């Protein structure tokens, strides 16, 4: 019986991600000359969340929870994809997609949609290939949330 290694969301991602708003290639995260900065989080969506929740307090709590749960959320998703557990993988990826969209992580949400599509097709080979990109996007999204929203609103 093969056991799949646990996948860390920070695997292959530099310990010090680029500063929020710095120019980077979406897949590699490497700076690109002459390219507009990559935005991992859309601030307008965070402003809408604050409006919907009647102020920044609840929104800040939701964003803090999102950031603190990232590693657990990704580990759950990776384990389900590696074991080809379709129901668990769908539950985890849909949760990731929706929560990411709510905090303004549109890039991560769109990537999660692609992973969801692969899971729905039972294409776990492609799903496993997408996990490294999801991990990188997730770490960078959380990093930007911490730098541009959580720390500024504490």
PDB file of C-alpha atoms in Angstrom:
ATOM      1  CA  UNK A   1       0.000   0.000   0.000  1.00  0.00           C
ATOM      2  CA  UNK A   2       1.558   3.300  -1.114  1.00  0.00           C
ATOM      3  CA  UNK A   3       1.424   6.168   1.279  1.00  0.00           C
ATOM      4  CA  UNK A   4       1.529   9.636  -0.139  1.00  0.00           C
ATOM      5  CA  UNK A   5       3.751  12.180   1.562  1.00  0.00           C
ATOM      6  CA  UNK A   6       2.014  15.032   3.291  1.00  0.00           C
ATOM      7  CA  UNK A   7       2.305  18.102   1.171  1.00  0.00           C
ATOM      8  CA  UNK A   8       3.199  21.365   2.825  1.00  0.00           C
ATOM      9  CA  UNK A   9       1.765  24.525   1.398  1.00  0.00           C
ATOM     10  CA  UNK A  10       5.159  26.151   1.710  1.00  0.00           C
ATOM     11  CA  UNK A  11       7.008  23.420  -0.204  1.00  0.00           C
ATOM     12  CA  UNK A  12       9.131  25.026  -2.896  1.00  0.00           C
ATOM     13  CA  UNK A  13       8.068  28.536  -1.933  1.00  0.00           C
ATOM     14  CA  UNK A  14      10.831  30.859  -0.747  1.00  0.00           C
ATOM     15  CA  UNK A  15      10.764  31.536   2.983  1.00  0.00           C
ATOM     16  CA  UNK A  16      10.551  35.243   2.274  1.00  0.00           C
ATOM     17  CA  UNK A  17       7.934  35.783  -0.439  1.00  0.00           C
ATOM     18  CA  UNK A  18       8.076  38.927  -2.498  1.00  0.00           C
ATOM     19  CA  UNK A  19       6.613  41.976  -0.871  1.00  0.00           C
ATOM     20  CA  UNK A  20       2.951  42.558  -1.520  1.00  0.00           C
ATOM     21  CA  UNK A  21       2.530  44.305  -4.831  1.00  0.00           C
ATOM     22  CA  UNK A  22       5.958  43.484  -6.247  1.00  0.00           C
ATOM     23  CA  UNK A  23       6.192  42.385  -9.868  1.00  0.00           C
ATOM     24  CA  UNK A  24       6.300  38.599 -10.163  1.00  0.00           C
ATOM     25  CA  UNK A  25       5.563  35.828 -12.617  1.00  0.00           C
ATOM     26  CA  UNK A  26       2.301  34.224 -11.483  1.00  0.00           C
ATOM     27  CA  UNK A  27       3.592  30.662 -11.701  1.00  0.00           C
ATOM     28  CA  UNK A  28       7.151  31.105 -10.458  1.00  0.00           C
ATOM     29  CA  UNK A  29       6.734  34.168  -8.291  1.00  0.00           C
ATOM     30  CA  UNK A  30       9.934  35.550  -9.810  1.00  0.00           C
ATOM     31  CA  UNK A  31      10.235  39.280 -10.515  1.00  0.00           C
ATOM     32  CA  UNK A  32       9.655  40.243 -14.129  1.00  0.00           C
ATOM     33  CA  UNK A  33      11.093  43.437 -15.596  1.00  0.00           C
ATOM     34  CA  UNK A  34       8.553  45.782 -17.168  1.00  0.00           C
ATOM     35  CA  UNK A  35       5.564  43.848 -15.812  1.00  0.00           C
ATOM     36  CA  UNK A  36       2.885  45.400 -13.635  1.00  0.00           C
ATOM     37  CA  UNK A  37       2.949  44.203 -10.018  1.00  0.00           C
ATOM     38  CA  UNK A  38       1.054  41.013  -9.272  1.00  0.00           C
ATOM     39  CA  UNK A  39      -1.818  41.637  -6.909  1.00  0.00           C
ATOM     40  CA  UNK A  40      -2.641  38.541  -4.887  1.00  0.00           C
ATOM     41  CA  UNK A  41      -5.536  40.202  -3.064  1.00  0.00           C
ATOM     42  CA  UNK A  42      -8.126  42.614  -4.448  1.00  0.00           C
ATOM     43  CA  UNK A  43      -8.678  45.365  -1.859  1.00  0.00           C
ATOM     44  CA  UNK A  44     -12.050  46.330  -3.332  1.00  0.00           C
ATOM     45  CA  UNK A  45     -13.389  42.901  -2.409  1.00  0.00           C
ATOM     46  CA  UNK A  46     -12.178  43.329   1.164  1.00  0.00           C
ATOM     47  CA  UNK A  47     -13.948  46.710   1.271  1.00  0.00           C
ATOM     48  CA  UNK A  48     -17.147  45.009   0.050  1.00  0.00           C
ATOM     49  CA  UNK A  49     -16.759  42.358   2.755  1.00  0.00           C
ATOM     50  CA  UNK A  50     -16.473  45.101   5.376  1.00  0.00           C
ATOM     51  CA  UNK A  51     -19.641  46.736   4.012  1.00  0.00           C
ATOM     52  CA  UNK A  52     -21.567  43.465   3.996  1.00  0.00           C
ATOM     53  CA  UNK A  53     -20.513  42.760   7.580  1.00  0.00           C
ATOM     54  CA  UNK A  54     -21.327  46.314   8.758  1.00  0.00           C
ATOM     55  CA  UNK A  55     -17.768  47.277   9.574  1.00  0.00           C
ATOM     56  CA  UNK A  56     -14.181  46.100   9.614  1.00  0.00           C
ATOM     57  CA  UNK A  57     -14.250  44.115  12.888  1.00  0.00           C
ATOM     58  CA  UNK A  58     -16.010  40.996  11.560  1.00  0.00           C
ATOM     59  CA  UNK A  59     -14.207  41.216   8.227  1.00  0.00           C
ATOM     60  CA  UNK A  60     -10.848  41.378  10.000  1.00  0.00           C
ATOM     61  CA  UNK A  61     -11.785  38.343  12.080  1.00  0.00           C
ATOM     62  CA  UNK A  62     -12.785  36.415   8.958  1.00  0.00           C
ATOM     63  CA  UNK A  63      -9.527  37.340   7.200  1.00  0.00           C
ATOM     64  CA  UNK A  64      -7.472  36.399  10.270  1.00  0.00           C
ATOM     65  CA  UNK A  65      -9.226  33.023  10.416  1.00  0.00           C
ATOM     66  CA  UNK A  66      -8.657  32.492   6.689  1.00  0.00           C
ATOM     67  CA  UNK A  67      -4.923  33.194   7.096  1.00  0.00           C
ATOM     68  CA  UNK A  68      -4.519  31.060  10.213  1.00  0.00           C
ATOM     69  CA  UNK A  69      -6.346  28.112   8.627  1.00  0.00           C
ATOM     70  CA  UNK A  70      -4.372  28.140   5.355  1.00  0.00           C
ATOM     71  CA  UNK A  71      -1.949  25.324   6.227  1.00  0.00           C
ATOM     72  CA  UNK A  72      -4.712  23.076   7.553  1.00  0.00           C
ATOM     73  CA  UNK A  73      -6.956  23.836   4.584  1.00  0.00           C
ATOM     74  CA  UNK A  74      -4.185  23.096   2.082  1.00  0.00           C
ATOM     75  CA  UNK A  75      -3.073  19.906   3.883  1.00  0.00           C
ATOM     76  CA  UNK A  76      -6.633  18.603   3.813  1.00  0.00           C
ATOM     77  CA  UNK A  77      -6.939  19.389   0.103  1.00  0.00           C
ATOM     78  CA  UNK A  78      -3.564  17.854  -0.770  1.00  0.00           C
ATOM     79  CA  UNK A  79      -4.273  14.672   1.187  1.00  0.00           C
ATOM     80  CA  UNK A  80      -7.637  14.228  -0.539  1.00  0.00           C
ATOM     81  CA  UNK A  81      -6.159  14.800  -3.996  1.00  0.00           C
ATOM     82  CA  UNK A  82      -3.209  12.441  -3.344  1.00  0.00           C
ATOM     83  CA  UNK A  83      -5.518   9.671  -2.132  1.00  0.00           C
ATOM     84  CA  UNK A  84      -7.983  10.411  -4.946  1.00  0.00           C
ATOM     85  CA  UNK A  85     -10.796  10.854  -2.441  1.00  0.00           C
ATOM     86  CA  UNK A  86     -13.182  12.702  -4.757  1.00  0.00           C
ATOM     87  CA  UNK A  87     -15.820  13.746  -2.175  1.00  0.00           C
ATOM     88  CA  UNK A  88     -13.218  15.019   0.306  1.00  0.00           C
ATOM     89  CA  UNK A  89     -11.237  16.734  -2.460  1.00  0.00           C
ATOM     90  CA  UNK A  90     -14.351  18.480  -3.760  1.00  0.00           C
ATOM     91  CA  UNK A  91     -15.339  19.591  -0.266  1.00  0.00           C
ATOM     92  CA  UNK A  92     -11.855  20.992   0.382  1.00  0.00           C
ATOM     93  CA  UNK A  93     -11.411  22.712  -2.985  1.00  0.00           C
ATOM     94  CA  UNK A  94     -14.881  24.290  -2.965  1.00  0.00           C
ATOM     95  CA  UNK A  95     -14.231  25.619   0.538  1.00  0.00           C
ATOM     96  CA  UNK A  96     -10.895  27.028  -0.643  1.00  0.00           C
ATOM     97  CA  UNK A  97     -12.444  28.585  -3.760  1.00  0.00           C
ATOM     98  CA  UNK A  98     -15.283  30.319  -1.942  1.00  0.00           C
ATOM     99  CA  UNK A  99     -13.288  31.520   1.068  1.00  0.00           C
ATOM    100  CA  UNK A 100     -10.491  32.813  -1.176  1.00  0.00           C
ATOM    101  CA  UNK A 101     -12.956  34.796  -3.276  1.00  0.00           C
ATOM    102  CA  UNK A 102     -14.502  36.274  -0.114  1.00  0.00           C
ATOM    103  CA  UNK A 103     -11.128  37.635   1.090  1.00  0.00           C
ATOM    104  CA  UNK A 104     -10.212  38.990  -2.337  1.00  0.00           C
ATOM    105  CA  UNK A 105      -7.891  36.155  -3.363  1.00  0.00           C
ATOM    106  CA  UNK A 106      -9.267  36.056  -6.884  1.00  0.00           C
ATOM    107  CA  UNK A 107      -6.185  34.437  -8.455  1.00  0.00           C
ATOM    108  CA  UNK A 108      -6.258  31.635  -5.881  1.00  0.00           C
ATOM    109  CA  UNK A 109     -10.021  31.272  -6.256  1.00  0.00           C
ATOM    110  CA  UNK A 110      -9.707  30.940 -10.045  1.00  0.00           C
ATOM    111  CA  UNK A 111      -6.935  28.385  -9.652  1.00  0.00           C
ATOM    112  CA  UNK A 112      -9.091  26.449  -7.178  1.00  0.00           C
ATOM    113  CA  UNK A 113     -11.845  26.435  -9.819  1.00  0.00           C
ATOM    114  CA  UNK A 114      -9.422  24.799 -12.241  1.00  0.00           C
ATOM    115  CA  UNK A 115      -8.507  22.214  -9.626  1.00  0.00           C
ATOM    116  CA  UNK A 116     -12.182  21.620  -8.902  1.00  0.00           C
ATOM    117  CA  UNK A 117     -12.791  21.033 -12.609  1.00  0.00           C
ATOM    118  CA  UNK A 118      -9.957  18.465 -12.706  1.00  0.00           C
ATOM    119  CA  UNK A 119     -11.352  16.687  -9.638  1.00  0.00           C
ATOM    120  CA  UNK A 120     -14.843  16.595 -11.148  1.00  0.00           C
ATOM    121  CA  UNK A 121     -13.310  14.925 -14.250  1.00  0.00           C
ATOM    122  CA  UNK A 122     -11.509  12.465 -11.949  1.00  0.00           C
ATOM    123  CA  UNK A 123      -8.238  13.790 -13.376  1.00  0.00           C
ATOM    124  CA  UNK A 124      -6.184  13.434 -10.225  1.00  0.00           C
ATOM    125  CA  UNK A 125      -2.904  13.433 -12.155  1.00  0.00           C
ATOM    126  CA  UNK A 126      -3.645  16.969 -13.320  1.00  0.00           C
ATOM    127  CA  UNK A 127      -5.002  17.778  -9.861  1.00  0.00           C
ATOM    128  CA  UNK A 128      -1.741  16.721  -8.238  1.00  0.00           C
ATOM    129  CA  UNK A 129       0.197  18.837 -10.718  1.00  0.00           C
ATOM    130  CA  UNK A 130      -1.919  21.870  -9.780  1.00  0.00           C
ATOM    131  CA  UNK A 131      -1.273  21.459  -6.048  1.00  0.00           C
ATOM    132  CA  UNK A 132       2.188  23.064  -6.173  1.00  0.00           C
ATOM    133  CA  UNK A 133       0.749  26.131  -7.882  1.00  0.00           C
ATOM    134  CA  UNK A 134      -2.157  26.252  -5.424  1.00  0.00           C
ATOM    135  CA  UNK A 135       0.353  26.079  -2.556  1.00  0.00           C
ATOM    136  CA  UNK A 136       2.406  28.947  -3.942  1.00  0.00           C
ATOM    137  CA  UNK A 137      -0.641  31.102  -4.657  1.00  0.00           C
ATOM    138  CA  UNK A 138      -2.007  30.354  -1.204  1.00  0.00           C
ATOM    139  CA  UNK A 139       1.180  31.309   0.613  1.00  0.00           C
ATOM    140  CA  UNK A 140       1.456  34.524  -1.381  1.00  0.00           C
ATOM    141  CA  UNK A 141      -2.235  35.359  -0.859  1.00  0.00           C
ATOM    142  CA  UNK A 142      -1.942  34.862   2.900  1.00  0.00           C
ATOM    143  CA  UNK A 143       1.285  36.874   2.969  1.00  0.00           C
ATOM    144  CA  UNK A 144      -0.380  39.776   1.178  1.00  0.00           C
ATOM    145  CA  UNK A 145      -3.454  39.583   3.425  1.00  0.00           C
ATOM    146  CA  UNK A 146      -1.208  39.762   6.469  1.00  0.00           C
ATOM    147  CA  UNK A 147       0.863  42.667   5.129  1.00  0.00           C
ATOM    148  CA  UNK A 148      -1.837  44.753   3.478  1.00  0.00           C
ATOM    149  CA  UNK A 149      -4.908  44.058   5.590  1.00  0.00           C
ATOM    150  CA  UNK A 150      -4.412  42.269   8.905  1.00  0.00           C
ATOM    151  CA  UNK A 151      -1.419  44.303  10.141  1.00  0.00           C
ATOM    152  CA  UNK A 152      -2.916  47.572   8.912  1.00  0.00           C
ATOM    153  CA  UNK A 153      -6.222  46.953  10.688  1.00  0.00           C
ATOM    154  CA  UNK A 154      -4.995  45.529  14.002  1.00  0.00           C
TER     155      UNK A 154
END
